CSV table of C-alpha atoms in Angstrom, one decimal:
chain,number,residue,atom,x,y,z
A,1,UNK,CA,36.8,13.8,-8.0
A,2,UNK,CA,36.3,11.0,-10.5
A,3,UNK,CA,34.5,8.9,-7.8
A,4,UNK,CA,32.2,11.8,-7.1
A,5,UNK,CA,31.6,12.4,-10.8
A,6,UNK,CA,30.6,8.8,-11.3
A,7,UNK,CA,28.3,8.8,-8.3
A,8,UNK,CA,26.7,12.0,-9.5
A,9,UNK,CA,26.2,10.6,-13.0
A,10,UNK,CA,24.7,7.4,-11.6
A,11,UNK,CA,22.2,9.4,-9.4
A,12,UNK,CA,21.3,11.7,-12.3
A,13,UNK,CA,20.6,8.7,-14.5
A,14,UNK,CA,18.4,7.2,-11.9
A,15,UNK,CA,16.5,10.4,-11.7
A,16,UNK,CA,17.7,11.2,-8.2
A,17,UNK,CA,18.6,14.6,-6.9
A,18,UNK,CA,20.9,15.3,-3.9
A,19,UNK,CA,20.9,18.1,-1.3
A,20,UNK,CA,22.7,19.3,1.8
A,21,UNK,CA,20.8,21.3,4.5
A,22,UNK,CA,23.0,23.5,6.7
A,23,UNK,CA,21.2,23.8,10.1
A,24,UNK,CA,22.7,27.0,11.4
A,25,UNK,CA,22.2,29.1,8.3
A,26,UNK,CA,19.1,27.2,7.2
A,27,UNK,CA,20.4,27.1,3.6
A,28,UNK,CA,19.9,24.1,1.4
A,29,UNK,CA,22.2,23.4,-1.5
A,30,UNK,CA,20.9,21.1,-4.2
A,31,UNK,CA,21.8,20.0,-7.6
A,32,UNK,CA,20.0,20.4,-11.0
A,33,UNK,CA,18.1,17.1,-10.6
A,34,UNK,CA,16.3,18.6,-7.5
A,35,UNK,CA,15.3,21.6,-9.7
A,36,UNK,CA,13.9,19.2,-12.3
A,37,UNK,CA,12.1,17.1,-9.7
A,38,UNK,CA,10.6,20.0,-7.9
A,39,UNK,CA,9.9,22.2,-11.0
A,40,UNK,CA,12.3,24.9,-9.9
A,41,UNK,CA,13.9,27.4,-12.1
A,42,UNK,CA,17.8,27.0,-11.9
A,43,UNK,CA,18.4,30.6,-12.9
A,44,UNK,CA,16.3,31.9,-10.0
A,45,UNK,CA,17.4,29.5,-7.4
A,46,UNK,CA,16.8,30.6,-3.9
A,47,UNK,CA,18.8,28.0,-1.9
A,48,UNK,CA,16.9,28.3,1.4
A,49,UNK,CA,14.8,25.9,3.4
A,50,UNK,CA,11.8,28.1,2.7
A,51,UNK,CA,12.2,27.8,-1.1
A,52,UNK,CA,12.6,24.0,-0.7
A,53,UNK,CA,9.5,23.8,1.5
A,54,UNK,CA,7.4,26.1,-0.6
A,55,UNK,CA,7.6,23.6,-3.5
A,56,UNK,CA,6.0,20.9,-1.4
A,57,UNK,CA,2.3,20.3,-1.6
A,58,UNK,CA,0.5,22.5,1.1
A,59,UNK,CA,-1.1,19.4,2.6
A,60,UNK,CA,2.3,17.8,3.1
A,61,UNK,CA,4.3,20.7,4.4
A,62,UNK,CA,3.4,20.3,8.1
A,63,UNK,CA,4.3,16.7,8.2
A,64,UNK,CA,7.6,17.4,6.3
A,65,UNK,CA,8.6,20.1,8.8
A,66,UNK,CA,7.6,17.9,11.8
A,67,UNK,CA,9.8,15.2,10.3
A,68,UNK,CA,12.8,17.6,10.1
A,69,UNK,CA,12.2,18.8,13.7
A,70,UNK,CA,12.2,15.2,14.9
A,71,UNK,CA,15.5,14.6,13.1
A,72,UNK,CA,17.0,17.7,14.8
A,73,UNK,CA,15.7,16.7,18.3
A,74,UNK,CA,16.4,12.9,18.2
A,75,UNK,CA,19.2,12.5,15.6
A,76,UNK,CA,17.1,10.1,13.6
A,77,UNK,CA,17.5,9.8,9.8
A,78,UNK,CA,14.8,11.5,7.6
A,79,UNK,CA,12.7,9.1,5.5
A,80,UNK,CA,9.5,10.4,4.0
A,81,UNK,CA,7.3,10.5,0.9
A,82,UNK,CA,5.5,13.7,0.0
A,83,UNK,CA,4.1,15.5,-2.9
A,84,UNK,CA,5.5,18.6,-4.8
A,85,UNK,CA,3.5,20.9,-7.0
A,86,UNK,CA,5.1,21.9,-10.3
A,87,UNK,CA,4.6,25.3,-11.9
A,88,UNK,CA,2.0,23.8,-14.3
A,89,UNK,CA,-0.1,22.6,-11.4
A,90,UNK,CA,0.8,18.9,-11.8
A,91,UNK,CA,1.7,16.9,-8.8
A,92,UNK,CA,4.7,14.6,-8.4
A,93,UNK,CA,5.5,12.2,-5.5
A,94,UNK,CA,9.0,12.4,-4.0
A,95,UNK,CA,10.8,9.9,-1.7
A,96,UNK,CA,13.2,11.9,0.4
A,97,UNK,CA,15.9,10.2,2.5
A,98,UNK,CA,18.6,12.1,4.5
A,99,UNK,CA,21.2,11.5,7.2
A,100,UNK,CA,22.3,13.9,9.8
A,101,UNK,CA,25.8,14.7,10.8
A,102,UNK,CA,26.7,16.1,14.3
A,103,UNK,CA,29.6,17.7,16.0
A,104,UNK,CA,31.5,16.3,19.0
A,105,UNK,CA,29.0,17.8,21.3
A,106,UNK,CA,26.1,16.0,19.6
A,107,UNK,CA,24.7,19.1,17.9
A,108,UNK,CA,23.2,18.5,14.4
A,109,UNK,CA,25.4,20.4,11.9
A,110,UNK,CA,23.9,19.4,8.6
A,111,UNK,CA,21.8,16.8,6.8
A,112,UNK,CA,22.6,15.4,3.4
A,113,UNK,CA,20.3,13.2,1.3
A,114,UNK,CA,18.6,12.4,-1.9
A,115,UNK,CA,15.2,12.8,-3.5
A,116,UNK,CA,13.7,10.3,-6.1
A,117,UNK,CA,10.6,10.5,-8.1
A,118,UNK,CA,8.2,7.7,-7.1
A,119,UNK,CA,5.1,9.0,-8.8
A,120,UNK,CA,4.6,6.0,-11.1
A,121,UNK,CA,4.7,3.6,-8.1
A,122,UNK,CA,2.3,5.8,-6.0
A,123,UNK,CA,0.0,6.1,-9.0
A,124,UNK,CA,0.0,2.3,-9.6
A,125,UNK,CA,-0.7,1.8,-5.9
A,126,UNK,CA,-3.6,4.2,-6.0
A,127,UNK,CA,-5.0,2.4,-9.1
A,128,UNK,CA,-4.6,-1.0,-7.5
A,129,UNK,CA,-6.3,0.3,-4.3
A,130,UNK,CA,-9.3,1.6,-6.4
A,131,UNK,CA,-9.5,-1.7,-8.3
A,132,UNK,CA,-9.5,-3.6,-5.0
A,133,UNK,CA,-12.3,-1.4,-3.7
A,134,UNK,CA,-14.3,-1.8,-6.8
A,135,UNK,CA,-13.9,-5.7,-6.7
A,136,UNK,CA,-14.9,-5.6,-3.0
A,137,UNK,CA,-18.0,-3.6,-3.8
A,138,UNK,CA,-18.9,-6.0,-6.6
A,139,UNK,CA,-18.3,-9.0,-4.3
A,140,UNK,CA,-20.5,-7.7,-1.5
A,141,UNK,CA,-23.3,-6.6,-3.8
A,142,UNK,CA,-23.4,-9.8,-5.8
A,143,UNK,CA,-26.9,-11.3,-6.1
A,144,UNK,CA,-25.5,-14.8,-5.4
A,145,UNK,CA,-23.8,-16.1,-2.3
A,146,UNK,CA,-20.0,-16.1,-2.7
A,147,UNK,CA,-17.3,-17.4,-0.4
A,148,UNK,CA,-13.5,-17.8,-0.3
A,149,UNK,CA,-12.5,-20.9,1.5
A,150,UNK,CA,-9.0,-22.2,2.5
A,151,UNK,CA,-7.8,-25.6,1.5
A,152,UNK,CA,-8.7,-27.0,4.9
A,153,UNK,CA,-12.3,-25.8,4.5
A,154,UNK,CA,-12.3,-22.7,6.7
A,155,UNK,CA,-14.2,-19.6,5.4
A,156,UNK,CA,-11.7,-16.8,4.7
A,157,UNK,CA,-14.2,-14.3,3.3
A,158,UNK,CA,-17.9,-14.2,2.4
A,159,UNK,CA,-20.2,-11.7,0.9
A,160,UNK,CA,-23.5,-10.4,2.3
A,161,UNK,CA,-25.7,-12.7,0.2
A,162,UNK,CA,-23.9,-15.9,1.5
A,163,UNK,CA,-24.5,-14.6,5.0
A,164,UNK,CA,-28.2,-14.2,4.2
A,165,UNK,CA,-28.4,-17.7,2.9
A,166,UNK,CA,-26.8,-19.5,5.8
A,167,UNK,CA,-27.8,-17.0,8.5
A,168,UNK,CA,-24.3,-16.4,9.9
A,169,UNK,CA,-22.5,-13.1,9.9
A,170,UNK,CA,-19.3,-12.8,8.0
A,171,UNK,CA,-17.3,-12.6,11.3
A,172,UNK,CA,-19.1,-15.8,12.5
A,173,UNK,CA,-18.3,-17.7,9.3
A,174,UNK,CA,-14.6,-16.9,9.5
A,175,UNK,CA,-14.2,-19.3,12.5
A,176,UNK,CA,-16.1,-22.1,10.8
A,177,UNK,CA,-15.6,-24.8,8.2
A,178,UNK,CA,-18.0,-25.3,5.3
A,179,UNK,CA,-18.4,-28.9,6.6
A,180,UNK,CA,-20.1,-27.6,9.7
A,181,UNK,CA,-22.8,-25.9,7.5
A,182,UNK,CA,-23.2,-28.9,5.2
A,183,UNK,CA,-26.1,-31.3,5.8
A,184,UNK,CA,-24.9,-34.7,6.9
A,185,UNK,CA,-26.6,-36.3,3.9
A,186,UNK,CA,-24.4,-34.3,1.6
A,187,UNK,CA,-21.0,-34.5,3.4
A,188,UNK,CA,-19.8,-37.6,1.5
A,189,UNK,CA,-20.6,-36.1,-2.0
A,190,UNK,CA,-19.0,-32.8,-0.9
A,191,UNK,CA,-15.9,-34.6,0.3
A,192,UNK,CA,-15.5,-36.6,-2.9
A,193,UNK,CA,-15.8,-33.5,-5.1
A,194,UNK,CA,-13.4,-31.6,-3.0
A,195,UNK,CA,-10.8,-34.4,-3.1
A,196,UNK,CA,-11.1,-34.5,-6.9
A,197,UNK,CA,-10.5,-30.8,-7.0
A,198,UNK,CA,-7.4,-30.9,-4.7
A,199,UNK,CA,-5.9,-33.9,-6.5
A,200,UNK,CA,-5.8,-32.0,-9.7
A,201,UNK,CA,-8.4,-34.2,-11.5
A,202,UNK,CA,-10.5,-31.2,-12.1
A,203,UNK,CA,-10.3,-27.4,-11.6
A,204,UNK,CA,-13.9,-26.9,-10.5
A,205,UNK,CA,-17.2,-28.7,-9.8
A,206,UNK,CA,-20.9,-28.0,-9.3
A,207,UNK,CA,-22.9,-29.7,-6.7
A,208,UNK,CA,-26.5,-29.5,-5.4
A,209,UNK,CA,-26.3,-29.7,-1.7
A,210,UNK,CA,-28.1,-28.7,1.5
A,211,UNK,CA,-26.8,-26.2,4.0
A,212,UNK,CA,-28.0,-26.0,7.6
A,213,UNK,CA,-28.7,-22.4,8.6
A,214,UNK,CA,-27.9,-21.0,12.0
A,215,UNK,CA,-31.6,-21.2,13.0
A,216,UNK,CA,-31.6,-24.9,12.1
A,217,UNK,CA,-33.5,-24.5,8.8
A,218,UNK,CA,-32.3,-26.4,5.8
A,219,UNK,CA,-31.7,-24.6,2.4
A,220,UNK,CA,-30.9,-26.2,-0.9
A,221,UNK,CA,-28.2,-24.6,-3.1
A,222,UNK,CA,-26.3,-25.1,-6.3
A,223,UNK,CA,-22.7,-24.8,-5.2
A,224,UNK,CA,-20.0,-24.1,-7.7
A,225,UNK,CA,-16.4,-24.4,-6.6
A,226,UNK,CA,-13.3,-23.2,-8.4
A,227,UNK,CA,-9.7,-23.8,-7.3
A,228,UNK,CA,-7.7,-20.6,-7.2
């Protein structure tokens, strides 16, 4: 009993709720932390699978039920993130993990598991994704040619303006080195500046140099390089 109490206290402190789903009766027993996570009223608790599912965001219910069905059929553990809608209309992300227990004949008797609030992580991930998309848009729409190059000189990423300048598509550039595009007359100066950068003597340099376009034409550029 003491061991169970310590475990329950630890789960509660971590904001984790526990449950047990009985397959034959389709009842779900859960603790007060599940009520809190799902926004359920403890005084009106309807411990059924329907009540549990009804708290889940309508867009996530089908995948949740499909996951349960897969567990029943295959005996696999349940591991899914889904949204729940609280009474005030706010949405919370839940990470649900559960393990199934079977009888001697292999029939699934019940599943027991835990739910944890992962809203902050999901929100942070969404914000990071939005920031990444914004940076990507700014990179592609920049009025100057921009490129990310590996230490050995291979193009890792280029924007549209850089492709316009040198006449190669972004896909074509990713298999080439900047040395291939540099005019032979400027290779030595480019190499010296690059070695100075990689040796730590400087963190950036600017160099007027010539590029040879895909069509053979020569274009002059002011190339500024920064070590990241």
